[in-house]
Amino acid sequence: MKNINTQVNIAGLKLKNPVITASGSFGFGREYSEYMDLNKLGGISVKGLTLKPRQGNRPPRIAETPAGILNSVGLQNPGVEAFIKNEIPFLRQFDTAIIANIAGNTVEDYCQMAEILSDADIDAIELNLSCPNTKEGCMIFGISPNGVASITNQVKKYCKKPLIVKLTPNVTNIMAIAEAAEAGGADAVSLINTILGMAIDINTRRPILANNFGGLSGPAVKPVALRMVYEAATRVKIPVIGMGGISTADDAIEFMLAGASAVMVGTANFAYPAVCVEIADGIATYIQKHNYDNIYDIIGKLELNT
Amino acid sequence: MPKVLREKIKRIENIAPGIFLMNIESGYIAENAKPGQFVNIKCCEGLNALLRRPISICRVDRSEGTFDIVFQVKGTGTEFLCRKQAGETVDLIGPLGNSFDIDDKYENIAVVGGGIGIFPLLFLLNEKKATKKTAFLGFRNKELIVLRKEFEQASDKLNISTDDGSEGYNGLITDLLEKDIVQAGYDMIYTCGPTPMIKKVCNIADSSSIKCQVSLEQRMGCGIGACLVCACKTKYGDDWEYSHVCKDGPVFSSSEVIFE
Ligand SMILES: Cc1cc2nc3c(=O)[nH]c(=O)nc-3n(C[C@H](O)[C@H](O)[C@H](O)COP(=O)(O)OP(=O)(O)OC[C@H]3O[C@@H](n4cnc5c(N)ncnc54)[C@H](O)[C@@H]3O)c2cc1C
Ligand SMILES: Cc1cc2nc3c(=O)[nH]c(=O)nc-3n(C[C@H](O)[C@H](O)[C@H](O)COP(=O)(O)O)c2cc1C
Ligand code: FES
């Protein structure tokens, strides 16, 4: 079998394969390292970091819905300093890209974190403008083109690493938002974050989540995510990282055909801890089966019906 | 260390209305599981019951290389699980979570269980070397009493209560514990079941200065400590923090849990 090259280059970030674990689904990799070889991942986007440690929302924080889940974790994390001290040394033992996902309450928070992390041993920063689960709501930055352009532009001044801007799907026009991120200086965009949703227990007449609302992810969101990734990819020149409901290599290839240069996988890890390795292998098999030279023969190669 | 396993179902039995006992061939779980730990089961392939379901390990047979789980049919996941047949395989991750402290220094123990919370306590009783073991089990009614013989064999004294009085004491199982607590001289109490019950047990134990361990339940995502959805409030110095039931628990000491 010829050695299949699935390496991709995203804004100066070299990934050995296009499969990255999505922020919040994979912690800092420690737990999953017992179930899989982290060296086989293209990258790891770590749990969303904030400047100071956060305890997150009250439980229950999860509800299963048809083919998906709602979560309202609310960014429980040890803070950016503890991440640098305790988690980077662990992650660096593995040959995989480290992407620091950050969220803040103010523009200053984002800038300060970008500055601190620029001096840390990580490979890229992912700006989470789209978390629906905090009271202060960092989503507020992500829902208008002006907001996205402005915060990207500010953070870019402090950021010495490739800057990925993560977009929320809770908007009417994703194309305008993606363009705004590019105009603000983003090196790449990633989408989608979770879709705001709700689930109700009819016996207690209350929402299942203590937070009332939560973010929907998993296979249920895939068609929406795919459409948004396609729309974003047609509008921007910077690379697009696609996610939302990816559970198999076939799902990942759909996103890549729609224009994603790489993919992130979240919810699917919960059921099958080693699924990302299977997805990466499956993409290589697909390339080989179709006799393509490399991964770039599928990225954005969708042909629309006329 | 927990593993992803595909194991063969040896036997499945409907032991009470809506309650099933599944005997699973797994040398690995039988060998490695400790009382209080659970397995996380993919109840069906595909998009139904997307997440795994946590179920306690109820009994192990190390010579035979099997273990039992007992579960109540609640919703989609357990509905799929109960339709599985002997000879089919079940996809599970385990053994997960921490375990009860069954150190030999505890010589006179009580277990207090309610409903589906009784199952890890049977495993505990069978593993615990103690001079004296007392079991308190609460059920909704006579029909739902399960594993009675097994609990009788594993303990020195079995107390049963039902909410409707159809068998044993008519009322809450914690009433029996409370009556018994002064003269019984327990040095450790273990409890698992509905939140109001375990809260009461913790109160009773604390007011008699008896050590108490409680097994908590919370809705889970990954089951291995990565997604942080299964939060429970615990003490942290003078402050509190959110711990995680799947990894830091399910067993906590009553002195560290903060009930809300
Ligand atoms: C550590 C632990 C050990 C358990 N041991 C047992 C056992 O030995 N026997 C037994 O019958 N049950 C046990 N349970 C409860 C069991 O996990 C739930 O009854 C089961 O997940 C319900 O799934 P379902 O699809 O049938 O119900 P649904 O209501 O359709 O489930 C929907 C979602 O909610 C979650 N959920 C619902 N109820 C609970 C609950 N009580 N705890 C946690 N998650 C829940 C499900 O996992 C699923 O993600 C245990 C729970 C925990 C956390
Ligand atoms: C439990 C959970 C926690 C999440 N936490 C974060 C987070 O901290 N930061 C972030 O940018 N996205 C977070 N997400 C969103 C995912 O990274 C991803 O965008 C989304 O789940 C869609 O992908 P999926 O369908 O593959 O899960 C979280 C998702 C889940 C399910
Ligand atoms: S279920 Fe994911 S951390 Fe407990």
XYZ file of C-alpha atoms in Angstrom, chain B residues 109-114 118 125 132-139 145 148 151-152 155-162 167-169 172-180 183-184 186:
43
model
C -20.748 -1.606 58.668
C -24.177 -0.698 57.376
C -25.277 -0.267 53.778
C -28.354 1.810 53.000
C -29.818 1.569 49.520
C -32.941 2.699 47.750
C -28.914 -0.991 45.880
C -21.106 -6.525 50.871
C -20.686 -7.384 61.139
C -22.660 -6.239 58.112
C -26.173 -4.817 58.211
C -28.211 -3.972 55.124
C -31.089 -1.499 54.869
C -32.955 -1.564 51.578
C -35.906 0.578 50.586
C -38.253 -0.233 47.722
C -37.958 -6.130 45.738
C -33.371 -10.436 48.406
C -28.464 -9.565 50.117
C -29.470 -11.976 52.890
C -25.118 -9.552 55.163
C -25.752 -10.514 58.779
C -29.048 -8.709 58.947
C -31.312 -7.452 56.183
C -33.917 -4.748 56.855
C -36.464 -4.006 54.162
C -38.962 -1.199 53.845
C -41.559 -0.367 51.228
C -43.598 -5.815 52.592
C -41.393 -5.114 55.598
C -41.460 -1.749 57.312
C -38.758 5.246 54.673
C -35.723 3.021 55.080
C -33.937 5.880 56.824
C -36.477 5.570 59.699
C -35.112 2.083 60.401
C -31.529 3.281 60.249
C -32.326 6.109 62.627
C -33.963 3.784 65.168
C -31.056 1.390 65.021
C -27.193 0.907 69.845
C -25.789 -0.628 66.644
C -21.553 1.107 63.168
